[in-house]
mmCIF file of N, CA and C in Angstrom:
data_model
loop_
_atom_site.group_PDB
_atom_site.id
_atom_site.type_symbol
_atom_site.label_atom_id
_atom_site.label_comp_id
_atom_site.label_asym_id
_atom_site.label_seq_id
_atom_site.Cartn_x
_atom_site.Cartn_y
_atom_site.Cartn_z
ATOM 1 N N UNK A 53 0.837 -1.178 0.000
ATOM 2 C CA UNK A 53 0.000 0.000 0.000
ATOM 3 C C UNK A 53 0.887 1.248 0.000
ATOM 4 N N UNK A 54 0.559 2.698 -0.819
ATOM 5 C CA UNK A 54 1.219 3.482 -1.108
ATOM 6 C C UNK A 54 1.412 4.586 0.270
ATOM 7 N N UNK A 55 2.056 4.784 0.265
ATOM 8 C CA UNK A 55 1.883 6.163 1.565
ATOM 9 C C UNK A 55 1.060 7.533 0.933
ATOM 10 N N UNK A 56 0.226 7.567 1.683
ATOM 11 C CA UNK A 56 -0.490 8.333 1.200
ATOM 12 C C UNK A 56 -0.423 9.905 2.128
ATOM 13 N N UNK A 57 -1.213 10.942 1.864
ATOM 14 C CA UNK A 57 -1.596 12.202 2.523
ATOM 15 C C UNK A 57 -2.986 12.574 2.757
ATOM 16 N N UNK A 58 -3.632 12.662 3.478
ATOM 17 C CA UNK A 58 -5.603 13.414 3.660
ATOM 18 C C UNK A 58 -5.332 14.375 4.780
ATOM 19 N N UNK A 59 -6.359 15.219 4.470
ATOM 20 C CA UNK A 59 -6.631 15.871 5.790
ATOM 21 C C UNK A 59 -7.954 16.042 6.335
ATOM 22 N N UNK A 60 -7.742 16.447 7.779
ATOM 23 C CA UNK A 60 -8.103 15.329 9.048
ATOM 24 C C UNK A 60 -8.762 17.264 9.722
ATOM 25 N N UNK A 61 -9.947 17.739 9.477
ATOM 26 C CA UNK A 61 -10.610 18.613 10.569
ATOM 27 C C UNK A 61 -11.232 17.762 11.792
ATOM 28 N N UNK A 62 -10.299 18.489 13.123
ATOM 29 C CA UNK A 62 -11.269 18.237 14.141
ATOM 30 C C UNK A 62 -11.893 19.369 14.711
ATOM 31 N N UNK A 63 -13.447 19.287 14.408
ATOM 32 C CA UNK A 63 -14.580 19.710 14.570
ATOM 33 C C UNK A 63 -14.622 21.004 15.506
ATOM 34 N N UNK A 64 -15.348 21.909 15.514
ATOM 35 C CA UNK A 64 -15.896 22.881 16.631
ATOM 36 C C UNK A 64 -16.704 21.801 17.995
ATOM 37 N N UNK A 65 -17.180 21.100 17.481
ATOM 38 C CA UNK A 65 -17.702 20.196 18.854
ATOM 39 C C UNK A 65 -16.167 19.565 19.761
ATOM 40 N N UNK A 66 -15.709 19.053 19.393
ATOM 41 C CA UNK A 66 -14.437 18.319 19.881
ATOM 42 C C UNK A 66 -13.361 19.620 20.060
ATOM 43 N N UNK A 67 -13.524 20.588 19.596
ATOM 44 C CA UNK A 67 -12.177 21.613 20.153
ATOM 45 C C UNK A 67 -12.876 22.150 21.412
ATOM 46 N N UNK A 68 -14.254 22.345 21.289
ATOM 47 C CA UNK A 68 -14.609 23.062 22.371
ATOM 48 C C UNK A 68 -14.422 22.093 23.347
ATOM 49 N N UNK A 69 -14.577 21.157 23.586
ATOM 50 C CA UNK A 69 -14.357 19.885 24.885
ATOM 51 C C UNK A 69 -13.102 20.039 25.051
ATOM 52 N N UNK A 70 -12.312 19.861 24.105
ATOM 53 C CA UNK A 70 -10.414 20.294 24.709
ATOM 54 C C UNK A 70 -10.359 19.092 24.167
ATOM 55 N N UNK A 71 -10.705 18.146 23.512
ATOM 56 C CA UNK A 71 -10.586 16.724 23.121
ATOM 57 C C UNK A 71 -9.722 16.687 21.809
ATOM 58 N N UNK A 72 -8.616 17.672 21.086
ATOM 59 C CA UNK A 72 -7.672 17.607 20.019
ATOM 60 C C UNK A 72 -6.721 16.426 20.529
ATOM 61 N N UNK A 73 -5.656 16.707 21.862
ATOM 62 C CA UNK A 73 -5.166 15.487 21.902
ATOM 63 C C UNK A 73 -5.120 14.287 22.060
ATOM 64 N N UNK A 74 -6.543 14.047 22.922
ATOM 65 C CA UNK A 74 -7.525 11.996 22.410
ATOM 66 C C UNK A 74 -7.588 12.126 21.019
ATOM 67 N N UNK A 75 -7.868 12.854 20.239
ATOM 68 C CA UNK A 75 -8.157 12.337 19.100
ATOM 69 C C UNK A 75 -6.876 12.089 17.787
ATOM 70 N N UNK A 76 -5.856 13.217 18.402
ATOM 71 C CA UNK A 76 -4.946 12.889 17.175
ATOM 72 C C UNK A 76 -3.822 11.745 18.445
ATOM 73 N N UNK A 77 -4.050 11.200 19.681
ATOM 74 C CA UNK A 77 -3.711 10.040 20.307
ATOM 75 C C UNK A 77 -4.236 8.500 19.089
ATOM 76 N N UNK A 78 -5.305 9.047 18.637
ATOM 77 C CA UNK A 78 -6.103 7.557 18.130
ATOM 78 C C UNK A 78 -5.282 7.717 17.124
ATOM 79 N N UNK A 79 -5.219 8.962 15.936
ATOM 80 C CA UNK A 79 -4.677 8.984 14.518
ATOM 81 C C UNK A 79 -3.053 8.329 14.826
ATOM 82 N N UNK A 80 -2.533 8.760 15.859
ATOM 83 C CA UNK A 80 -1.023 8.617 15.689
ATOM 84 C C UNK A 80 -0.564 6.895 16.322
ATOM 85 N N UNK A 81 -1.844 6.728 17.485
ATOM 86 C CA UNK A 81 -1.736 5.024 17.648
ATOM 87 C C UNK A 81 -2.165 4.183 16.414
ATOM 88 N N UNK A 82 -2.439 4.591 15.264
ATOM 89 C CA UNK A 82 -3.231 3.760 14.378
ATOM 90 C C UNK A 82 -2.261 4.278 13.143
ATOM 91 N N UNK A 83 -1.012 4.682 13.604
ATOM 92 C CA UNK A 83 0.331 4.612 12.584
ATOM 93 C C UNK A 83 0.407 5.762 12.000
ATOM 94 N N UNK A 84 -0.606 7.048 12.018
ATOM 95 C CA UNK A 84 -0.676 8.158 11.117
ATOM 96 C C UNK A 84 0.211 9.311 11.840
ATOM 97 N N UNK A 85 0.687 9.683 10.777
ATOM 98 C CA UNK A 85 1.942 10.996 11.425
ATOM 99 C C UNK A 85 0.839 12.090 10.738
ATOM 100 N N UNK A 86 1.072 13.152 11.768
ATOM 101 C CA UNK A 86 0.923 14.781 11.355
ATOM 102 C C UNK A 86 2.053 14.945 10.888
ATOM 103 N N UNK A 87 1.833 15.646 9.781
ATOM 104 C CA UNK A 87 2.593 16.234 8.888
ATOM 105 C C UNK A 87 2.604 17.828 9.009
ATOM 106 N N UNK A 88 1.263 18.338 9.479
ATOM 107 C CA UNK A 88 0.737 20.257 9.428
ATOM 108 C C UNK A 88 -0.064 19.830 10.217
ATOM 109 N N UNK A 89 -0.195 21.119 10.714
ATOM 110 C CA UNK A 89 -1.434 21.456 11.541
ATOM 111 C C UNK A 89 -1.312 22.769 11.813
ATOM 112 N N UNK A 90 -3.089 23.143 11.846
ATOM 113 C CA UNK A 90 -2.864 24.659 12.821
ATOM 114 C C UNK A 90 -4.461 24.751 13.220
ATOM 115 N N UNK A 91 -4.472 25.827 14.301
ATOM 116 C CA UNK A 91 -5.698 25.762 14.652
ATOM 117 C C UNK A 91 -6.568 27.105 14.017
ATOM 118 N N UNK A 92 -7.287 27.096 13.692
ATOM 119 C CA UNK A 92 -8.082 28.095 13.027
ATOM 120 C C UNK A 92 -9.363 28.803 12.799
ATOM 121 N N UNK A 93 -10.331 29.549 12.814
ATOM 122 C CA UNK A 93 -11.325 30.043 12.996
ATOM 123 C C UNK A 93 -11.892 30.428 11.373
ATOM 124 N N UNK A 94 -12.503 29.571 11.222
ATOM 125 C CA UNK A 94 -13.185 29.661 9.719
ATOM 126 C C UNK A 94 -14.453 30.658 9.407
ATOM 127 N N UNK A 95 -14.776 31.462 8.787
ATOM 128 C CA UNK A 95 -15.188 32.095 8.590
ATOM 129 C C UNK A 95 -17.091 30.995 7.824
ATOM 130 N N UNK A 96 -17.799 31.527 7.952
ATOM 131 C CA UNK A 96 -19.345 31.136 7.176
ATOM 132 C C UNK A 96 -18.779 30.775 6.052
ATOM 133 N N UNK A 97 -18.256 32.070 5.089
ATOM 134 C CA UNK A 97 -17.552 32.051 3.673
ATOM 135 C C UNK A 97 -16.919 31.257 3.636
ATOM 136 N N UNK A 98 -15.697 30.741 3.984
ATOM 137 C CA UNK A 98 -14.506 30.138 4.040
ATOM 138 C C UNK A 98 -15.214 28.273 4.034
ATOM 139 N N UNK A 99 -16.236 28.148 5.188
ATOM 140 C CA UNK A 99 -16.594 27.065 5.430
ATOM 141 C C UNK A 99 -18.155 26.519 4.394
ATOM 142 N N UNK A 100 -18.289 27.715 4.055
ATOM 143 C CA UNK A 100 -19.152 27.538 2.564
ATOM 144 C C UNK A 100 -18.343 26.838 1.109
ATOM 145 N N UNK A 101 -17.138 27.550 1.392
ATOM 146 C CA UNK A 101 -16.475 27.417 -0.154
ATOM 147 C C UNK A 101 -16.340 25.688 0.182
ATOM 148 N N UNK A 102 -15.581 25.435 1.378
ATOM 149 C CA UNK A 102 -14.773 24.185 1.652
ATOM 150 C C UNK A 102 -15.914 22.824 1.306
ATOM 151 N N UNK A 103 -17.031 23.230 1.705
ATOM 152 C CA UNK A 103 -18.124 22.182 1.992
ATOM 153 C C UNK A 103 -18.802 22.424 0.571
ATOM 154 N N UNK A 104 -18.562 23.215 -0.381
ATOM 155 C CA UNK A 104 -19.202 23.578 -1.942
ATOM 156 C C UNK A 104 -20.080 22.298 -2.150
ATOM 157 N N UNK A 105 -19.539 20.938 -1.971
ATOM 158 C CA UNK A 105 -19.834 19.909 -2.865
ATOM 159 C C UNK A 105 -21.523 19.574 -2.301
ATOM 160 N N UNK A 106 -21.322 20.091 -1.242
ATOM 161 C CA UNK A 106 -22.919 19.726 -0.136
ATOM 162 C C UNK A 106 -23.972 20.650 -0.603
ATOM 163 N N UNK A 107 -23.505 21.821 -1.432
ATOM 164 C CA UNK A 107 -24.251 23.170 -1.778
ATOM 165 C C UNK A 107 -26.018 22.589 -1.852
ATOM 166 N N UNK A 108 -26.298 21.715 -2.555
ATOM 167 C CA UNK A 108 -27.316 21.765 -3.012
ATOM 168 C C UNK A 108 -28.494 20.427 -1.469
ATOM 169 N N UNK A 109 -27.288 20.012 -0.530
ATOM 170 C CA UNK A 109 -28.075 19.286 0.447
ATOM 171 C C UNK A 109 -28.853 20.217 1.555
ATOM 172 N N UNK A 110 -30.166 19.871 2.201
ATOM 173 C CA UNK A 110 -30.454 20.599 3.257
ATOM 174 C C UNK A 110 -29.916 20.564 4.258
ATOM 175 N N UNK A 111 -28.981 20.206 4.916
ATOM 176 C CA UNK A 111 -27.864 20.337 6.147
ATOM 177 C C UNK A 111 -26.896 21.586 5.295
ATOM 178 N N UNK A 112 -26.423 22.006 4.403
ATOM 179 C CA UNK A 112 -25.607 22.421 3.937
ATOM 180 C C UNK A 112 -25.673 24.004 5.064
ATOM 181 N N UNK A 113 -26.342 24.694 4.826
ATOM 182 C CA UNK A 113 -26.289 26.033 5.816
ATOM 183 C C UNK A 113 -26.141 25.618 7.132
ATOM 184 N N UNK A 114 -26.723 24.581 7.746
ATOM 185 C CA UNK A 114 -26.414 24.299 9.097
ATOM 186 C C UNK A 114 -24.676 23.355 9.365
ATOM 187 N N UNK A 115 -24.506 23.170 8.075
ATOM 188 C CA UNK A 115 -23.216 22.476 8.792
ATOM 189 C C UNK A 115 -21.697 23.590 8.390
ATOM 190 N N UNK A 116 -22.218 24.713 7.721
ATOM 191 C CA UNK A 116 -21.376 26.383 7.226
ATOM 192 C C UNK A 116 -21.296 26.930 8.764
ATOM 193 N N UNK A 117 -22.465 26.694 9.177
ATOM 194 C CA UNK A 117 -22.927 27.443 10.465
ATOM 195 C C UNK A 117 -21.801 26.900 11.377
ATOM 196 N N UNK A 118 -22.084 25.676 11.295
ATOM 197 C CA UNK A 118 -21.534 25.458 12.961
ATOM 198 C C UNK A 118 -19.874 24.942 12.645
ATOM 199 N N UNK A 119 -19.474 24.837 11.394
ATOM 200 C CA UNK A 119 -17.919 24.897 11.280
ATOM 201 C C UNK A 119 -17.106 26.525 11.221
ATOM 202 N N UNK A 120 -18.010 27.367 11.397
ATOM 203 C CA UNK A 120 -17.639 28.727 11.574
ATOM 204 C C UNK A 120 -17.961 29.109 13.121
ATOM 205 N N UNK A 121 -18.162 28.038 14.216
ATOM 206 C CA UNK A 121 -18.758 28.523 15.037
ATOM 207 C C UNK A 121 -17.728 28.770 16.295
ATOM 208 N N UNK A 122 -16.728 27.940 16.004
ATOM 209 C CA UNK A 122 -15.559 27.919 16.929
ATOM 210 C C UNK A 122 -14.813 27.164 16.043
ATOM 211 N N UNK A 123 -13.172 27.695 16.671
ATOM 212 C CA UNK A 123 -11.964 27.166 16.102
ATOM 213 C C UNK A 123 -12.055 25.617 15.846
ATOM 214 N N UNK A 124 -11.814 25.390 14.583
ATOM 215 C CA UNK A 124 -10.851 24.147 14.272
ATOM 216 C C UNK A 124 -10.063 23.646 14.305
ATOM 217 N N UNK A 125 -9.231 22.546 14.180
ATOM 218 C CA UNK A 125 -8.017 22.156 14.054
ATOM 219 C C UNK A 125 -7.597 21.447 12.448
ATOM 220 N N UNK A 126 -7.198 21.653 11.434
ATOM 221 C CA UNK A 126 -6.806 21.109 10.380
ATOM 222 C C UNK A 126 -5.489 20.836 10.219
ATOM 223 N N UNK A 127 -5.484 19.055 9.936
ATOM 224 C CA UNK A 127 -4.343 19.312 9.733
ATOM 225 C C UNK A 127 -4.110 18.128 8.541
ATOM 226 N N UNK A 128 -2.603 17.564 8.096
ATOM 227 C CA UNK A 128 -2.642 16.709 7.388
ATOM 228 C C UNK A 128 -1.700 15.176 8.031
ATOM 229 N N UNK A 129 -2.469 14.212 7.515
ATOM 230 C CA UNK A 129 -2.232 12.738 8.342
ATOM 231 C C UNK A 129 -1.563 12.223 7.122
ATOM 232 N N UNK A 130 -0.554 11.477 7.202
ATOM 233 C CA UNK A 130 0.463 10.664 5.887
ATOM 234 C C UNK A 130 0.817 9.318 7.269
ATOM 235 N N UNK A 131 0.794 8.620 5.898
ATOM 236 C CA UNK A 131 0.625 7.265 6.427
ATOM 237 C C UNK A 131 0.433 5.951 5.276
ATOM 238 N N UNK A 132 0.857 4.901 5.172
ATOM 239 C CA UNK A 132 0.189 3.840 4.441
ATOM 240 C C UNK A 132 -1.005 3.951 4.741
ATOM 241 N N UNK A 133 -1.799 4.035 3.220
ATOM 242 C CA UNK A 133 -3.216 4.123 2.728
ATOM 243 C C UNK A 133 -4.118 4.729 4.030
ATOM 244 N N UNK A 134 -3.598 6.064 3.911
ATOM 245 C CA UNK A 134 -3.484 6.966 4.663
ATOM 246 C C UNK A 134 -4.917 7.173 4.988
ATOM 247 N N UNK A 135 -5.738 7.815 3.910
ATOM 248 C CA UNK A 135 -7.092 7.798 3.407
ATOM 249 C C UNK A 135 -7.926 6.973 4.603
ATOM 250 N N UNK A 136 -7.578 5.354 4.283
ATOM 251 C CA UNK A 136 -8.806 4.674 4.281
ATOM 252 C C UNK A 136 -8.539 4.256 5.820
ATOM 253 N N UNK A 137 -7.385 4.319 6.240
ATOM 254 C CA UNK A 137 -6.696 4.263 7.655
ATOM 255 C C UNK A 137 -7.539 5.556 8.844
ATOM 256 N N UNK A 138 -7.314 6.667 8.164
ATOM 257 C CA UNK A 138 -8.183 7.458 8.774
ATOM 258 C C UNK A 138 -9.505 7.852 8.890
ATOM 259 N N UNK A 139 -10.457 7.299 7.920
ATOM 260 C CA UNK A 139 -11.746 6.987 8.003
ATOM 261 C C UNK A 139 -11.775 5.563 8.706
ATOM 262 N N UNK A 140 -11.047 4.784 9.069
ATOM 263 C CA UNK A 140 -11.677 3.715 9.849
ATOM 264 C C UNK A 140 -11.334 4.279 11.310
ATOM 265 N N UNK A 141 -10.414 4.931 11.468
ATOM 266 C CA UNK A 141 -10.016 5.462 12.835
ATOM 267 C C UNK A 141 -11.421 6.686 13.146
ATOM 268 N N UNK A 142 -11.840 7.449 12.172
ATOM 269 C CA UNK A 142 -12.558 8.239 12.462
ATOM 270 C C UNK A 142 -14.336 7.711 12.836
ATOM 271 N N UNK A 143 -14.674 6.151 12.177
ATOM 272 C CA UNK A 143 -15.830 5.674 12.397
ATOM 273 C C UNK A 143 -16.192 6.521 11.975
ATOM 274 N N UNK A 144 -18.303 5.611 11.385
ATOM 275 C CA UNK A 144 -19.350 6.088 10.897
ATOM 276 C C UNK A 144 -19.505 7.530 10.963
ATOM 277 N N UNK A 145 -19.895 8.285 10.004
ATOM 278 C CA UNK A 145 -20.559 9.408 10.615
ATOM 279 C C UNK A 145 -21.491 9.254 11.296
ATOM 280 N N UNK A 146 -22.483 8.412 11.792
ATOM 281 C CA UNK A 146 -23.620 8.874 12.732
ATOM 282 C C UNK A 146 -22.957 7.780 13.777
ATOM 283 N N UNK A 147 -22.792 8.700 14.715
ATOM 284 C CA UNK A 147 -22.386 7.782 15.507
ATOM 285 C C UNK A 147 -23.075 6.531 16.171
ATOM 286 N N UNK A 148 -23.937 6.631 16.470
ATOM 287 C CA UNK A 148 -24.701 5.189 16.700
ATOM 288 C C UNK A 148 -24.022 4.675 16.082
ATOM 289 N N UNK A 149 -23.762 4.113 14.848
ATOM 290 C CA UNK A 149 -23.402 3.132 13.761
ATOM 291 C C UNK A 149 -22.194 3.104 13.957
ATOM 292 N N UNK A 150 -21.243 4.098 14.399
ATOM 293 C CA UNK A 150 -19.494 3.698 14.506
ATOM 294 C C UNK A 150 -19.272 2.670 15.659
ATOM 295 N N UNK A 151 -17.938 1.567 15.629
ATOM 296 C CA UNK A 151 -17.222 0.834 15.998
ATOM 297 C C UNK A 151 -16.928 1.745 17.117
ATOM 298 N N UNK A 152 -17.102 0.423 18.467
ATOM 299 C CA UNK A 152 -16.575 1.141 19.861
ATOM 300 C C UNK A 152 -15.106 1.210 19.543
ATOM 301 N N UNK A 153 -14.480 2.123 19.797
ATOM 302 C CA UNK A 153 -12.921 2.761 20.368
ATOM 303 C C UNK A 153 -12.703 3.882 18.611
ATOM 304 N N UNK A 154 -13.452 4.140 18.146
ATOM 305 C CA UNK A 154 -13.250 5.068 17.187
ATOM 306 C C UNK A 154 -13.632 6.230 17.381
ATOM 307 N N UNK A 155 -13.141 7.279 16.938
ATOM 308 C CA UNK A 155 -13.432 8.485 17.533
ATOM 309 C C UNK A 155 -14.831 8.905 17.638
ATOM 310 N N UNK A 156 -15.540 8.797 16.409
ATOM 311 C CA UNK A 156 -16.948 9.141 16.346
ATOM 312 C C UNK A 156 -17.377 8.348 17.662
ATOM 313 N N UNK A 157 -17.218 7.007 17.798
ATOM 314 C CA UNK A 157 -18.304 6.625 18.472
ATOM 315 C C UNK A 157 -17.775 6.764 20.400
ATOM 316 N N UNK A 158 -16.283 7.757 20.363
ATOM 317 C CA UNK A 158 -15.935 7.590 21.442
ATOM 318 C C UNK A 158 -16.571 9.332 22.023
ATOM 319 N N UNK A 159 -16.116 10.292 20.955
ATOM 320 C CA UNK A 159 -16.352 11.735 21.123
ATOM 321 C C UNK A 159 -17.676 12.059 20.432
ATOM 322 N N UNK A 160 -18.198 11.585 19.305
ATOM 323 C CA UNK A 160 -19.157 12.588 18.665
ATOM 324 C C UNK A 160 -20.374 12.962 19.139
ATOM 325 N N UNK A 161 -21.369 13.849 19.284
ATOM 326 C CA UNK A 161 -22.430 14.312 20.093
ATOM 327 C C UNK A 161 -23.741 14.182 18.867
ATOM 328 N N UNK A 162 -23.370 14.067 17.804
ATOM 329 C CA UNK A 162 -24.516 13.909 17.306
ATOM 330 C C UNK A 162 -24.016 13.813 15.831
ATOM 331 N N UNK A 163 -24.852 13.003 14.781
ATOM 332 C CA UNK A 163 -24.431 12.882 13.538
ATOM 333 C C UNK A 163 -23.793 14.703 13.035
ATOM 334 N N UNK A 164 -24.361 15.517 12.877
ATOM 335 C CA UNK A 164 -23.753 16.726 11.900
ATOM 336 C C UNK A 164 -22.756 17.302 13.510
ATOM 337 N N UNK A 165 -22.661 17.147 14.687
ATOM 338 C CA UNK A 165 -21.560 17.374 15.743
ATOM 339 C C UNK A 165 -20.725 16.097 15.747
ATOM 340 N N UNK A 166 -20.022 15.720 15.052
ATOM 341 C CA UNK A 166 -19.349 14.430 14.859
ATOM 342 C C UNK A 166 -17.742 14.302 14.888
ATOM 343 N N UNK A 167 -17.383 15.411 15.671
ATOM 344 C CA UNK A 167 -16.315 15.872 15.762
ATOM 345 C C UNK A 167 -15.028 15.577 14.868
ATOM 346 N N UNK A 168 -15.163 14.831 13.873
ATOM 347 C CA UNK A 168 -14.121 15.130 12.505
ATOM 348 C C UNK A 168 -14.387 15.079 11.352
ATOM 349 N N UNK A 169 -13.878 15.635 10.567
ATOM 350 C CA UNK A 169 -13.754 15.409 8.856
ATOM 351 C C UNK A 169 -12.516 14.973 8.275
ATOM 352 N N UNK A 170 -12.471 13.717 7.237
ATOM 353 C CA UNK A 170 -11.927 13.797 6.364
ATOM 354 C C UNK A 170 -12.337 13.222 5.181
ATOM 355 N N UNK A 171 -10.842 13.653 4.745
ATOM 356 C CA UNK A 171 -10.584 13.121 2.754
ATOM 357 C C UNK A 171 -11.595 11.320 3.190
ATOM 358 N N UNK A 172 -12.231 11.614 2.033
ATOM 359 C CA UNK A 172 -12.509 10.372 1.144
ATOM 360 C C UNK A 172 -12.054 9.528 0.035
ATOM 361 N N UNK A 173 -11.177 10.566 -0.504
ATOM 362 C CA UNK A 173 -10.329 10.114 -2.186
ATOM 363 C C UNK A 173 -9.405 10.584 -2.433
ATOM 364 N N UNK A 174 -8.226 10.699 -2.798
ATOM 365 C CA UNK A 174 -6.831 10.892 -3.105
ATOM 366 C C UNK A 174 -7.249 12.374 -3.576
ATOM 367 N N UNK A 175 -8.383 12.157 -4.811
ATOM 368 C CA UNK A 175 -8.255 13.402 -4.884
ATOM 369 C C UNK A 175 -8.981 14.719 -4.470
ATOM 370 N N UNK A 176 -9.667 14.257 -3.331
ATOM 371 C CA UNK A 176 -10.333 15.016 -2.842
ATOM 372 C C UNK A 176 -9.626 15.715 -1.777
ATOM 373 N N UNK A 177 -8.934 14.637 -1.381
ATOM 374 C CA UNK A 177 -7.517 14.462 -0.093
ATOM 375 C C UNK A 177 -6.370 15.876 -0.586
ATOM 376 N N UNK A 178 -6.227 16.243 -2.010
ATOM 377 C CA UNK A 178 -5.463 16.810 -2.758
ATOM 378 C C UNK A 178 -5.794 18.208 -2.779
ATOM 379 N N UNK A 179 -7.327 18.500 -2.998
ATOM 380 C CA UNK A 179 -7.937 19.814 -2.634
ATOM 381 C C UNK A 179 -8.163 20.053 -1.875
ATOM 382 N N UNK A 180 -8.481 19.265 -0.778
ATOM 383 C CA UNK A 180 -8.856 19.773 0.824
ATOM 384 C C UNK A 180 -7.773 20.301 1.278
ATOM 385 N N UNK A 181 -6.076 19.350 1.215
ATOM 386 C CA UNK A 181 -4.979 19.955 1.806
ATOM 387 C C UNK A 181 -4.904 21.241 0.931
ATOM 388 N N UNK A 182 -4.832 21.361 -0.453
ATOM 389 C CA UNK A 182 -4.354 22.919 -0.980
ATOM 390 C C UNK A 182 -5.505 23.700 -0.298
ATOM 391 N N UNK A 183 -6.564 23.476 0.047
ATOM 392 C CA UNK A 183 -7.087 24.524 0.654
ATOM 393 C C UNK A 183 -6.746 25.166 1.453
ATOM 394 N N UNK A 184 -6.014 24.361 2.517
ATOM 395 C CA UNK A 184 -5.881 24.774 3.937
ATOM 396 C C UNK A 184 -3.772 25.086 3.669
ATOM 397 N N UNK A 185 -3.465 24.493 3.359
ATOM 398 C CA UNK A 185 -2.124 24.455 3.455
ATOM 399 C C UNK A 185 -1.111 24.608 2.038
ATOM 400 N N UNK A 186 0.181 25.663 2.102
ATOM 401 C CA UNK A 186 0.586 25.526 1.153
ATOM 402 C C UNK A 186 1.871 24.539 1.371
ATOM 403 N N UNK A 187 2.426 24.209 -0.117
ATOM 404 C CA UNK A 187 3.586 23.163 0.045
ATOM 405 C C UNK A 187 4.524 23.230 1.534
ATOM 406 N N UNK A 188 4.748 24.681 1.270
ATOM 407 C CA UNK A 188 6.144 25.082 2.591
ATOM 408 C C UNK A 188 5.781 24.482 4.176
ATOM 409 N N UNK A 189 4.499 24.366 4.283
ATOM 410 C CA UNK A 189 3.794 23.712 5.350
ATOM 411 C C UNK A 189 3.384 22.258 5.298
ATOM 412 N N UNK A 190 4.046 21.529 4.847
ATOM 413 C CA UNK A 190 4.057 20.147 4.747
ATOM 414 C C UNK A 190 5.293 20.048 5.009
ATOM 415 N N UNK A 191 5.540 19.208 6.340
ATOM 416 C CA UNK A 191 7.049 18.804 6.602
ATOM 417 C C UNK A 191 6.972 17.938 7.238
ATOM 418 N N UNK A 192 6.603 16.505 6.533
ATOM 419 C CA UNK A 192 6.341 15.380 6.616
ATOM 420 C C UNK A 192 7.997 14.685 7.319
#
């Protein structure tokens, strides 16, 4: 499996608890290195553009809302099959449905409070990081 790169938002629900270091504890026990990170305060706009692909779902304004609502943490996870490593670490989005000891089903408060996001696809993994980060900030 290739070593890969995604990036890994933890949530306005999970920063406000203080819960950043349980959660990048799980990413880094489950083999994934931070590569970047920073913590950040996203703007409505900013968290409109990022989430574009949802534009046309009815959660879409409520989930602009509440990723602008308090600081984030973004950062980027590299790792063998980096991707699919960190969606199993991150469990289901609704949490009911996630695997006990995964983050969702250890931290999340409610399906759209689910305290992380990530990449789904290499190349989605590819625009999410240029969003947030330029090359000089990757120091894998």
């Amino acid at each position: 499996m290739a070593v890969e790169r995604t990036l890994s938002i933890i949530k306005p629900d999970a920063t406000n608890r203080n819960l950043t270091g349980k959660i990048n504890a799980k990413f880094e026990d489950a083999g994934l290195r931070i590569v970047a990170q920073k913590r950040i305060q996203l703007t409505k706009a900013q968290a409109g553009e990022f989430y574009a692909v949802h534009k046309e779902r009815p959660f879409y304004d409520e989930l602009c809302e509440f990723m602008a609502s308090a600081p984030v943490v973004v950062q980027v996870l590299e790792g063998e099959g980096a991707i699919a490593k960190n969606r199993d670490v991150m469990g289901a989005t609704n949490p009911a449905d996630a695997a006990p000891g995964t983050i969702r089903a250890d931290f999340a408060e409610s399906v759209g409070e689910n305290s992380v996001h990530g990449s789904d696809a290499p190349e989605t993994a590819a625009a999410e990081i240029a969003y947030f980060f330029s090359g000089l900030e990757l120091v894998g």
